[in-house]
PDB file of C-alpha atoms in Angstrom:
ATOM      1  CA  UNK A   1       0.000   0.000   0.000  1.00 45.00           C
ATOM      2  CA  UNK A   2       1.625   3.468  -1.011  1.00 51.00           C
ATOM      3  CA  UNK A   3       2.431   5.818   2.122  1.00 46.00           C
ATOM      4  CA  UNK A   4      -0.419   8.296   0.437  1.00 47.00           C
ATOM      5  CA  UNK A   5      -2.923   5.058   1.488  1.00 49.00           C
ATOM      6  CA  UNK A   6      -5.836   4.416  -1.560  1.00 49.00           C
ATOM      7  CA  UNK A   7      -7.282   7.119  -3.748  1.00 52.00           C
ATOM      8  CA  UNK A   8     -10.914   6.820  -4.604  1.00 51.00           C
ATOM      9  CA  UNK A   9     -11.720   6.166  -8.323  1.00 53.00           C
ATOM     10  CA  UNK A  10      -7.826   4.457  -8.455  1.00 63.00           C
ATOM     11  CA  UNK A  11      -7.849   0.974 -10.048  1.00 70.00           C
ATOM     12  CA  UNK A  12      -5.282  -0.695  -8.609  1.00 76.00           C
ATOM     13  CA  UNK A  13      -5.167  -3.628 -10.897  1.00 80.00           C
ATOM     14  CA  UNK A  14      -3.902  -1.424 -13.637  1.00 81.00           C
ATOM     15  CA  UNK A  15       0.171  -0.709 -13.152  1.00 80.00           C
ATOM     16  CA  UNK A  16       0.235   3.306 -13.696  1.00 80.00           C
ATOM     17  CA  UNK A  17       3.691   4.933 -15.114  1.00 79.00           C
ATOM     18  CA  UNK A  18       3.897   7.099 -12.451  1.00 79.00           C
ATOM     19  CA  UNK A  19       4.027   4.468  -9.924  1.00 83.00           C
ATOM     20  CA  UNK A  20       6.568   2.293 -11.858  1.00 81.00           C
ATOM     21  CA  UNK A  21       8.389   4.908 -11.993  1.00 80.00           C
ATOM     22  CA  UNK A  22       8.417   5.707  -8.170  1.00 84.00           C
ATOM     23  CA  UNK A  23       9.165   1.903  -7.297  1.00 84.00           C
ATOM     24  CA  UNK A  24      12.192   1.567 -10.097  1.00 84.00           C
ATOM     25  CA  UNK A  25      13.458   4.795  -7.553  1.00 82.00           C
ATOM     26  CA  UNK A  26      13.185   2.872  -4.360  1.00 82.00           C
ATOM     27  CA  UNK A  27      10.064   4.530  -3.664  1.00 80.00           C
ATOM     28  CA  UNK A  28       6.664   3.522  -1.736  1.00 80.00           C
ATOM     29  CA  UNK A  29       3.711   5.055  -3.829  1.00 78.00           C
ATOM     30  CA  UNK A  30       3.058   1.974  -5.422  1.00 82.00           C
ATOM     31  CA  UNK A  31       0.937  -0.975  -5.333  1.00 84.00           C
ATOM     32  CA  UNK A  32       1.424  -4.628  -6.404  1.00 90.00           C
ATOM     33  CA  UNK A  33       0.708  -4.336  -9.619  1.00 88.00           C
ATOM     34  CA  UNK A  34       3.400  -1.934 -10.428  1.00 88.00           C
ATOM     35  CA  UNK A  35       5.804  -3.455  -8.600  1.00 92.00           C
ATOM     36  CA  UNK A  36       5.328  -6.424 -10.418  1.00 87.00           C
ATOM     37  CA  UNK A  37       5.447  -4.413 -13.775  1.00 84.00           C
ATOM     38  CA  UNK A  38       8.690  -2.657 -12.737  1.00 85.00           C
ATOM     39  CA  UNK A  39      10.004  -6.408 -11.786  1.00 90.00           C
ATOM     40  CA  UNK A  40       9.366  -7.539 -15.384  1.00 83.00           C
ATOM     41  CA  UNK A  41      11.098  -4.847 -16.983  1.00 80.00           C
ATOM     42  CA  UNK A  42      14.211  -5.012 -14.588  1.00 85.00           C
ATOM     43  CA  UNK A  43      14.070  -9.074 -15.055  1.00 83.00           C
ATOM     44  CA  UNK A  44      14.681  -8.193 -19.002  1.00 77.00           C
ATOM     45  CA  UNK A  45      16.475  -4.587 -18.804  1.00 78.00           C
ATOM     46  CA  UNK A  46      18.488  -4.144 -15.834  1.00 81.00           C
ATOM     47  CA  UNK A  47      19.683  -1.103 -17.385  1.00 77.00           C
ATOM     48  CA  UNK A  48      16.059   0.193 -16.306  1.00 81.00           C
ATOM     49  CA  UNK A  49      17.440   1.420 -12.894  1.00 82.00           C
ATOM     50  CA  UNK A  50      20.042   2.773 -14.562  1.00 82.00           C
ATOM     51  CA  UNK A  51      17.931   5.420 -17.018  1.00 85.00           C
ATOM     52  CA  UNK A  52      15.583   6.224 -13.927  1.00 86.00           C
ATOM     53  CA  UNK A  53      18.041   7.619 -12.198  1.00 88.00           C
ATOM     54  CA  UNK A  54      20.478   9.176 -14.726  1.00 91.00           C
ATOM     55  CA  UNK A  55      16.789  10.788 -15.598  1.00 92.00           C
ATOM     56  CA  UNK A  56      16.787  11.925 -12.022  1.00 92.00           C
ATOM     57  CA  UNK A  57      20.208  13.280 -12.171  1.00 93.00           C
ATOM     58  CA  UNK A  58      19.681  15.472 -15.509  1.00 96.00           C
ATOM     59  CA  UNK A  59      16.688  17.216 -13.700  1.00 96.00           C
ATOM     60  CA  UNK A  60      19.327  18.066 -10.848  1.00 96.00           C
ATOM     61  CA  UNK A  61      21.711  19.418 -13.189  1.00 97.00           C
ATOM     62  CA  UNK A  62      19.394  21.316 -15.118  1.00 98.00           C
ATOM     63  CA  UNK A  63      17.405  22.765 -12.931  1.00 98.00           C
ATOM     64  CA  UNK A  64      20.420  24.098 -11.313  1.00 97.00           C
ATOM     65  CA  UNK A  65      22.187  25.598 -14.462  1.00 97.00           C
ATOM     66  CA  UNK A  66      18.961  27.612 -14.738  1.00 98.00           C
ATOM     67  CA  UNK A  67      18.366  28.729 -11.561  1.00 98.00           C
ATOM     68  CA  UNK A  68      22.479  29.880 -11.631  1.00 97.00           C
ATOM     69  CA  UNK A  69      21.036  32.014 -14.818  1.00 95.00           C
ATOM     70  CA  UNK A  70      18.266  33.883 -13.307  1.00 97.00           C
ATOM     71  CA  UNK A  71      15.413  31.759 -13.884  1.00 98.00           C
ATOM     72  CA  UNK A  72      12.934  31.844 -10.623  1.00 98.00           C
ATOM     73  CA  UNK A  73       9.907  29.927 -12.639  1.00 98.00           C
ATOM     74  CA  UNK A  74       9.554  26.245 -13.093  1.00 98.00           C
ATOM     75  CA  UNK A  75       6.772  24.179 -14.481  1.00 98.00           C
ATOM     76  CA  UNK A  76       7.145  20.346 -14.138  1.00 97.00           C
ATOM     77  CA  UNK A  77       4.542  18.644 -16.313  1.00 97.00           C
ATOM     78  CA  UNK A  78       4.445  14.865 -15.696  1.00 92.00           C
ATOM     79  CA  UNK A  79       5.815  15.596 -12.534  1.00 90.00           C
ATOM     80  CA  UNK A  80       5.530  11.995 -11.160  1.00 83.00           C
ATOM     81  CA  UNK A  81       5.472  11.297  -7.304  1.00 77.00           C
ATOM     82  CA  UNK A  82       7.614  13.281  -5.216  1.00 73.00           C
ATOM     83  CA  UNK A  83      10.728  11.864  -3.833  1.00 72.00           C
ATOM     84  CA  UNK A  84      14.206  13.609  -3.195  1.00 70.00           C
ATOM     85  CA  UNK A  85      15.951  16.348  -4.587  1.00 79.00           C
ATOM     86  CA  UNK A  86      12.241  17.516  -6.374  1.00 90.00           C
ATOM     87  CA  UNK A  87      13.010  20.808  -8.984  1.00 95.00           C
ATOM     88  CA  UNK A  88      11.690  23.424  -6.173  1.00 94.00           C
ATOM     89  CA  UNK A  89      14.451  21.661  -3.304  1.00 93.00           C
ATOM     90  CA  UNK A  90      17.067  22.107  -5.987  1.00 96.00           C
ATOM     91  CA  UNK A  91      16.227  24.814  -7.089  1.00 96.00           C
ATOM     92  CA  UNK A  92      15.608  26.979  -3.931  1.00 95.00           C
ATOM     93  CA  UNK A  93      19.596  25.726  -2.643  1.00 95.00           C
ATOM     94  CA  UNK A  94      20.339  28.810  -5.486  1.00 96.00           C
ATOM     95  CA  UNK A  95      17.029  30.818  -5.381  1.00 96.00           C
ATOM     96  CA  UNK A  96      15.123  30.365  -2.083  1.00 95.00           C
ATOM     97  CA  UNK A  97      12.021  32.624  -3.853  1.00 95.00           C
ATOM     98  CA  UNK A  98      11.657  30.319  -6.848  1.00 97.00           C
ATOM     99  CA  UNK A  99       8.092  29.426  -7.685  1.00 97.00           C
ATOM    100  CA  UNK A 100       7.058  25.841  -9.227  1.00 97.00           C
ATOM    101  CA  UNK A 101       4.121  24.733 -10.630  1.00 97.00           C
ATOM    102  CA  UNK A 102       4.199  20.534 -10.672  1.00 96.00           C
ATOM    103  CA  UNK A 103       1.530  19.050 -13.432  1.00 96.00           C
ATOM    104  CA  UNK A 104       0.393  15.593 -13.516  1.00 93.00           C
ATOM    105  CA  UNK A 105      -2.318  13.585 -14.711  1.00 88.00           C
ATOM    106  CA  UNK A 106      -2.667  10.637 -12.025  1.00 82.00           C
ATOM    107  CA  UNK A 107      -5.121  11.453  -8.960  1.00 82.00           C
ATOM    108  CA  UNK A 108      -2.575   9.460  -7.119  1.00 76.00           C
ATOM    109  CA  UNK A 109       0.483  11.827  -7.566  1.00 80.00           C
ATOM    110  CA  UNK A 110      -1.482  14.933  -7.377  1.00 87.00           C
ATOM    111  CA  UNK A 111      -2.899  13.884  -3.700  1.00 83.00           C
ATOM    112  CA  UNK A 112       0.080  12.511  -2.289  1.00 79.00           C
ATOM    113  CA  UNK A 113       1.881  15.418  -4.181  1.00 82.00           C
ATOM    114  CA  UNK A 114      -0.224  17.940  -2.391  1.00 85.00           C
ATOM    115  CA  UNK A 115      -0.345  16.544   1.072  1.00 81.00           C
ATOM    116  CA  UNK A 116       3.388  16.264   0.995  1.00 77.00           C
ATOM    117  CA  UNK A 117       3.723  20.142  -0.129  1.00 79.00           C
ATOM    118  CA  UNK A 118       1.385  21.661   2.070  1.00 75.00           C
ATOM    119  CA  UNK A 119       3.852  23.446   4.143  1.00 77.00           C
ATOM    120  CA  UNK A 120       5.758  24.612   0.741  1.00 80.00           C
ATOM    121  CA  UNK A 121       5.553  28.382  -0.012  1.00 83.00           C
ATOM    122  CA  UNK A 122       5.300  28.981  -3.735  1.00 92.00           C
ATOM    123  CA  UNK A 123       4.495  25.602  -4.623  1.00 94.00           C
ATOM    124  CA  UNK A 124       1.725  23.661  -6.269  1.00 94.00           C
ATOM    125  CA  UNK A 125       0.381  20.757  -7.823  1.00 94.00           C
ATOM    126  CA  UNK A 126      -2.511  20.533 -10.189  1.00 95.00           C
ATOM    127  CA  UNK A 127      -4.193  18.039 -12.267  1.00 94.00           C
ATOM    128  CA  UNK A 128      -3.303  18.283 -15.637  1.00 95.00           C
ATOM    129  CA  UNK A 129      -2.879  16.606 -19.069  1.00 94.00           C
ATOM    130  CA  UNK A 130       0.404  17.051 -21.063  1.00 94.00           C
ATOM    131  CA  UNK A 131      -1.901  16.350 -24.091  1.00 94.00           C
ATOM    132  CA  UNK A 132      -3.344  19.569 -23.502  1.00 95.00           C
ATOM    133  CA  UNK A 133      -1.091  22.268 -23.060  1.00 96.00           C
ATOM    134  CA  UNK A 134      -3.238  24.849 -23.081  1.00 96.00           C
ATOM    135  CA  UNK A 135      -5.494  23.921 -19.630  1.00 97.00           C
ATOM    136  CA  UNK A 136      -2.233  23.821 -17.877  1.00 97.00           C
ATOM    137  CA  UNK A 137      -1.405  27.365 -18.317  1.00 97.00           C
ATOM    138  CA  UNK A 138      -4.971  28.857 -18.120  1.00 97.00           C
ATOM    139  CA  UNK A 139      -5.251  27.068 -14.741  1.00 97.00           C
ATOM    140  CA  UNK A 140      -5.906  29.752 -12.528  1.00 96.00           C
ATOM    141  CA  UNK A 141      -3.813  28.116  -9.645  1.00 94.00           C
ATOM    142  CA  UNK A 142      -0.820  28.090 -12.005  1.00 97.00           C
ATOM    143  CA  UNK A 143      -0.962  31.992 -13.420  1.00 97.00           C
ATOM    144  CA  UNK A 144      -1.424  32.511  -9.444  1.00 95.00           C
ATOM    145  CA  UNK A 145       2.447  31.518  -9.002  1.00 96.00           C
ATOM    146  CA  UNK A 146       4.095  31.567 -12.658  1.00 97.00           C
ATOM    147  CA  UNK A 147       3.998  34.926 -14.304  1.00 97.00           C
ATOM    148  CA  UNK A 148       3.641  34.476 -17.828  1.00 96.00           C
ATOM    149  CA  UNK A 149       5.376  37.515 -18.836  1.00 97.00           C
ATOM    150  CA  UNK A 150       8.498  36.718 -17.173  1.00 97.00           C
ATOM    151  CA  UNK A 151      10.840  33.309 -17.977  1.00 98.00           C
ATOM    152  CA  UNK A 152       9.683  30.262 -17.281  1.00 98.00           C
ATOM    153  CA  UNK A 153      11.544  26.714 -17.439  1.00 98.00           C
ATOM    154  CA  UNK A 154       9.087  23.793 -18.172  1.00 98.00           C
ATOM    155  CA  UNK A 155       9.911  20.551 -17.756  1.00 98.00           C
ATOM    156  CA  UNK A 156       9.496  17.673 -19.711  1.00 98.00           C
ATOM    157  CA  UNK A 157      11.323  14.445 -18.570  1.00 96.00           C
ATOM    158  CA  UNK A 158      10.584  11.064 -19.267  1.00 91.00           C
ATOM    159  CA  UNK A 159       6.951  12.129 -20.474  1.00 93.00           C
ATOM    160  CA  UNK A 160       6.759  12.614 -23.833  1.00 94.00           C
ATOM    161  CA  UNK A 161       7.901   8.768 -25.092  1.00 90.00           C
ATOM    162  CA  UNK A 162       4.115   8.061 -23.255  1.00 87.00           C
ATOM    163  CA  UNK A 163       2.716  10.263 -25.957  1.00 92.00           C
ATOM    164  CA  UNK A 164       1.966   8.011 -29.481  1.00 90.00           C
ATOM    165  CA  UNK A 165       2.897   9.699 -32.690  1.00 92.00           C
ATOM    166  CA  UNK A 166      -0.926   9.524 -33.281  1.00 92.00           C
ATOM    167  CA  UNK A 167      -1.291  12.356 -30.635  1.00 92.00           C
ATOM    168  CA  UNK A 168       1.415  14.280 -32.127  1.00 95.00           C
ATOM    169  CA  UNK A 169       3.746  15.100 -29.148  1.00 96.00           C
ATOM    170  CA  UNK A 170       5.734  17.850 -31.969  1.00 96.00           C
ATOM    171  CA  UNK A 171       2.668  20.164 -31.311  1.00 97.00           C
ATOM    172  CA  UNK A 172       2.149  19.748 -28.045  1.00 96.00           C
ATOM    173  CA  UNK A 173       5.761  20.991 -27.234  1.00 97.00           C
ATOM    174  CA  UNK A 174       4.921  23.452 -30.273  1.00 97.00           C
ATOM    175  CA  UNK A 175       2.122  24.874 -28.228  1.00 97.00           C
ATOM    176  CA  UNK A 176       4.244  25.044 -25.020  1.00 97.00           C
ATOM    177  CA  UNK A 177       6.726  27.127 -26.305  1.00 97.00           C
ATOM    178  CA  UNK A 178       4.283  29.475 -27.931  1.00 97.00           C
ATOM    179  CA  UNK A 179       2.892  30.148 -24.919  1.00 96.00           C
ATOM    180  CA  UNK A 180       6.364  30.961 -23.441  1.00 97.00           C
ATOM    181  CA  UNK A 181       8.163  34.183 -23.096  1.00 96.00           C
ATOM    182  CA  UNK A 182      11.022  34.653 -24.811  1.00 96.00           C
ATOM    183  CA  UNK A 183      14.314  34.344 -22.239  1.00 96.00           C
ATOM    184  CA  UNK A 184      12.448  30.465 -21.216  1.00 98.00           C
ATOM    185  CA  UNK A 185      13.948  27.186 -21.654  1.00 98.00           C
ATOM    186  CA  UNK A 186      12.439  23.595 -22.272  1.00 98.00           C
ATOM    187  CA  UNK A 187      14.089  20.759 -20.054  1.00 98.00           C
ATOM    188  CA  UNK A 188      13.566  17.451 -21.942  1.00 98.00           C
ATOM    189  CA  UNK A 189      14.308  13.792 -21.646  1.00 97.00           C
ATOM    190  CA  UNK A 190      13.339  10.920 -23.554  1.00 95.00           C
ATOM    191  CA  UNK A 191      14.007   7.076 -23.791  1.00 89.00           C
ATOM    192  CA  UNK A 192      15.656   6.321 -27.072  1.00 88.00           C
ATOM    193  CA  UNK A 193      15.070   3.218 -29.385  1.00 78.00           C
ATOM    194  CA  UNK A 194      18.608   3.686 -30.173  1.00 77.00           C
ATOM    195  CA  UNK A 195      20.696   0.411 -29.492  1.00 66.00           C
ATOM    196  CA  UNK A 196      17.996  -0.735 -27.053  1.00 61.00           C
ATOM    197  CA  UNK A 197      17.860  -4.698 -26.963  1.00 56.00           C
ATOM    198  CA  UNK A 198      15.449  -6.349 -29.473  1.00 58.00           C
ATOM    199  CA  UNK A 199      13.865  -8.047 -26.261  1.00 59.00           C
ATOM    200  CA  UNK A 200      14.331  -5.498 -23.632  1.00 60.00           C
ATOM    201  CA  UNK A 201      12.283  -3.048 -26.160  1.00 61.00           C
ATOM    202  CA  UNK A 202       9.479  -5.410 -26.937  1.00 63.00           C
ATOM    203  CA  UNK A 203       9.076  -6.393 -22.956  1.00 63.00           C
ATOM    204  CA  UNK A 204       8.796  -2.401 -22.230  1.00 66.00           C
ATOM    205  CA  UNK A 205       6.162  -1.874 -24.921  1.00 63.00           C
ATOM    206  CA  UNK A 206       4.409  -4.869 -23.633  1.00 62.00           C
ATOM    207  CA  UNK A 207       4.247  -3.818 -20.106  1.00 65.00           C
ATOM    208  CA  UNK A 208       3.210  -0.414 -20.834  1.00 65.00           C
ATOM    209  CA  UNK A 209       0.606  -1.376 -23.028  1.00 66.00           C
ATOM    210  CA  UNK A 210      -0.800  -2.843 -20.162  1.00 60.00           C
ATOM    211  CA  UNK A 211      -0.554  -0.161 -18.066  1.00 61.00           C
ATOM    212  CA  UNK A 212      -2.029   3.671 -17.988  1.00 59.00           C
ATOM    213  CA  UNK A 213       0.078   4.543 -21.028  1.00 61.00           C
ATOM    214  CA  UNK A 214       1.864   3.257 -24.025  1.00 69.00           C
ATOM    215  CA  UNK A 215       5.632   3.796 -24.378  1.00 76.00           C
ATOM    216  CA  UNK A 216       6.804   4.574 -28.012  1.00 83.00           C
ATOM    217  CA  UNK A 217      10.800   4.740 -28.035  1.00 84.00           C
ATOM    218  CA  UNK A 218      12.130   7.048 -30.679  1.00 91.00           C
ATOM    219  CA  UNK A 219      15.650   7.846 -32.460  1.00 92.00           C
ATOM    220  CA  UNK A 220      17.545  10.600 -31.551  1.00 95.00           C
ATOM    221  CA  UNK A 221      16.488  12.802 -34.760  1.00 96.00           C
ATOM    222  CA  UNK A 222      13.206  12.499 -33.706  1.00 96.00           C
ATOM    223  CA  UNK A 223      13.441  13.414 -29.980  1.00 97.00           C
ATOM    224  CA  UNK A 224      15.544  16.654 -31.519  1.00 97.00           C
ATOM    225  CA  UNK A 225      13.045  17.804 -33.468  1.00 97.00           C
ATOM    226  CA  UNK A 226      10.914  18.492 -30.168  1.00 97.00           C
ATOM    227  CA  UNK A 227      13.424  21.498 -29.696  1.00 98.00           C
ATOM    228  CA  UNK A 228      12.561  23.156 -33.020  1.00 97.00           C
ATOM    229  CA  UNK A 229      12.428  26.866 -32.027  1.00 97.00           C
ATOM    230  CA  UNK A 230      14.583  26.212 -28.870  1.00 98.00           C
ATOM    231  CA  UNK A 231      18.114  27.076 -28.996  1.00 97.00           C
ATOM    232  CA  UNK A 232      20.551  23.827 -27.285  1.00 98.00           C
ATOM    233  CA  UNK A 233      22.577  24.389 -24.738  1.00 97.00           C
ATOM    234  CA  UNK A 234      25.535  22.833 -24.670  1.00 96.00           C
ATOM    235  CA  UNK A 235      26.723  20.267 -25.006  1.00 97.00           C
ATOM    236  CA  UNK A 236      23.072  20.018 -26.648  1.00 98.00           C
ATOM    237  CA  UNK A 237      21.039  16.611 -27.143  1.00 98.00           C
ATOM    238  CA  UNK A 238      23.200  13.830 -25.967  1.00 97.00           C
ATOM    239  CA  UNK A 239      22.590  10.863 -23.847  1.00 94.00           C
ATOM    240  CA  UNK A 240      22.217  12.106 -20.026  1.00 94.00           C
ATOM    241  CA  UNK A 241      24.947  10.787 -18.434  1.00 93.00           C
ATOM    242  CA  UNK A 242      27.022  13.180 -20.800  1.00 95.00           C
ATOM    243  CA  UNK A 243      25.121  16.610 -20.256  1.00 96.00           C
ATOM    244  CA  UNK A 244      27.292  18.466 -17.954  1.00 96.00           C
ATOM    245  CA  UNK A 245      28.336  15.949 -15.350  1.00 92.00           C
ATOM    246  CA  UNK A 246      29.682  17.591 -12.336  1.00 84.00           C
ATOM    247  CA  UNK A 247      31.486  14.314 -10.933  1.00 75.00           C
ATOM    248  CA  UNK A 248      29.177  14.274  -7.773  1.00 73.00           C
ATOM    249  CA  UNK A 249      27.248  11.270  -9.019  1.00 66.00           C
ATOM    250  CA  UNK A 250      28.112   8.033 -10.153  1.00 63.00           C
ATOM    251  CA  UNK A 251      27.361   7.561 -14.058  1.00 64.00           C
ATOM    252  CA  UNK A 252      25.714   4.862 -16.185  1.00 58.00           C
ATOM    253  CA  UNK A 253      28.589   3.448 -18.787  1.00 67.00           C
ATOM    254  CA  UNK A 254      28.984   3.319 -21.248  1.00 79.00           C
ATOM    255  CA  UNK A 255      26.724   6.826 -21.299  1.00 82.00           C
ATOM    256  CA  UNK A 256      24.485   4.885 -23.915  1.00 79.00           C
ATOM    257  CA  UNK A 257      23.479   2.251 -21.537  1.00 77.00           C
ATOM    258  CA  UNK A 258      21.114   4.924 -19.837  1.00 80.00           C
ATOM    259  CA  UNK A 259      18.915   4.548 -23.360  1.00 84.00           C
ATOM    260  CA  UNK A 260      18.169   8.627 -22.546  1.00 90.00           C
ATOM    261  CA  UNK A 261      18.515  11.346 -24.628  1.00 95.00           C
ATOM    262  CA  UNK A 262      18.611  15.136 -22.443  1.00 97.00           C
ATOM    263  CA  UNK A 263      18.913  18.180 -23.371  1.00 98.00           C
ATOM    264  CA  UNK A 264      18.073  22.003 -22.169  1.00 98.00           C
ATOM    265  CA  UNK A 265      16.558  24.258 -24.969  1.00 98.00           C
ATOM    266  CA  UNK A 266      16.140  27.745 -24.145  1.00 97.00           C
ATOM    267  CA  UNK A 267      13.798  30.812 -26.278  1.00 94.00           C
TER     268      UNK A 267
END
């Protein structure tokens, strides 16, 4: 039983990406049947712990480059379920007024999300869909903290490989950055179908096809076109282990066994 206890209208049966995604961190918002999902993947990938928290390291990094350059807004959509080292803790160690806005679609996160943040100054959670862009920053909770007018760094890690080609994840991120000020950066991450294993690919699409959302791995070209309109930082799209390591945390290698492209665009 997660530490947030059951959610009303939560079927438990179903393994949810969020959750997986907590457990493959050593969390304890999960329940069996994402545990058992996560197990299946690991028994196959291994390298599955590996890209979790390389994923978890790039948000570190990032978030702190941009916070070093001025920026005091952050929007994390697919936030997940909070665990250490979230974007306003690492954040705030630069900019103690930094305001964040964390987005996610599972009832689950955004409870346990908000009951764990109550005592947080400048700091919410809302419901939202990635899918639709749009809601997120009309939400009238969200234009109470983020001032639209001003730069704003929104995050998207380890989100957008849920989002099928059918639903056209180019103009989703297309539509973010519109709304965007200029001066604002896009934090991205995204599995990679780059020399992933012909069976460690095909056990992740199967277990996510039975779960809240399907997974659809993409090359490297693809996952750089989201930036279009985004300039790269450096050392610009390259597998996460490789942007800007600081030598504080241990690295997956070869960098490519992290199967994650990362990269920092700013507008």
């Amino acid at each position: 039983m997660p530490a947030s206890g059951p959610i009303d209208g939560v079927n438990v049966q179903v393994p949810n990406v969020a959750r997986i995604y907590d457990y493959l961190l050593g969390g304890k918002d999960n329940y069996a049947a994402d545990r058992d999902a996560a197990e299946r993947l690991l028994a196959v990938a291994p390298e599955t712990a590996a890209t979790v928290r390389e994923n978890r390291a790039f948000l570190r990094r990032a978030v702190r480059l941009l916070a070093a350059e001025g920026v005091r807004q952050f929007v994390d959509i697919g936030a997940g379920l909070p665990t250490q080292a979230n974007v306003h803790e690492v954040a705030r160690e630069i900019a103690p007024d930094t305001r964040v806005v964390y987005v996610d679609n599972d009832p689950v996160v955004v409870a346990h999300g908000r009951a764990l943040l109550t005592d947080s100054p400048q700091v919410t959670v809302l419901e939202g869909d990635l899918r639709r862009p749009v809601d997120i920053f009309a939400d009238p909770a969200l234009r109470a903290l983020i001032d639209l007018d001003r730069p704003v760094a929104v995050l998207m890690l380890a989100v957008l490989h849920f989002v099928t080609d059918d639903q056209d994840p180019a103009s989703i991120v297309r539509r973010v950055r519109e709304l965007l000020p200029p001066g604002s950066a896009l934090i991205l991450s995204h599995v990679t179908s780059e020399g992933n294993r012909a069976e460690a690919a095909s056990t992740a699409k199967n277990v996510y096809d039975h779960a809240t959302a399907s997974i659809a791995l993409r090359t490297r070209p693809e996952i750089l076109a989201f930036f279009e309109g985004f300039e790269l930082e450096e050392p610009g799209l390259v597998y996460a282990p490789e942007w800007r390591p600081d030598g504080t945390e241990p690295i997956a290698s070869p960098p490519e066994a992290s199967f994650l492209f990362a990269g920092v665009g700013r507008r």
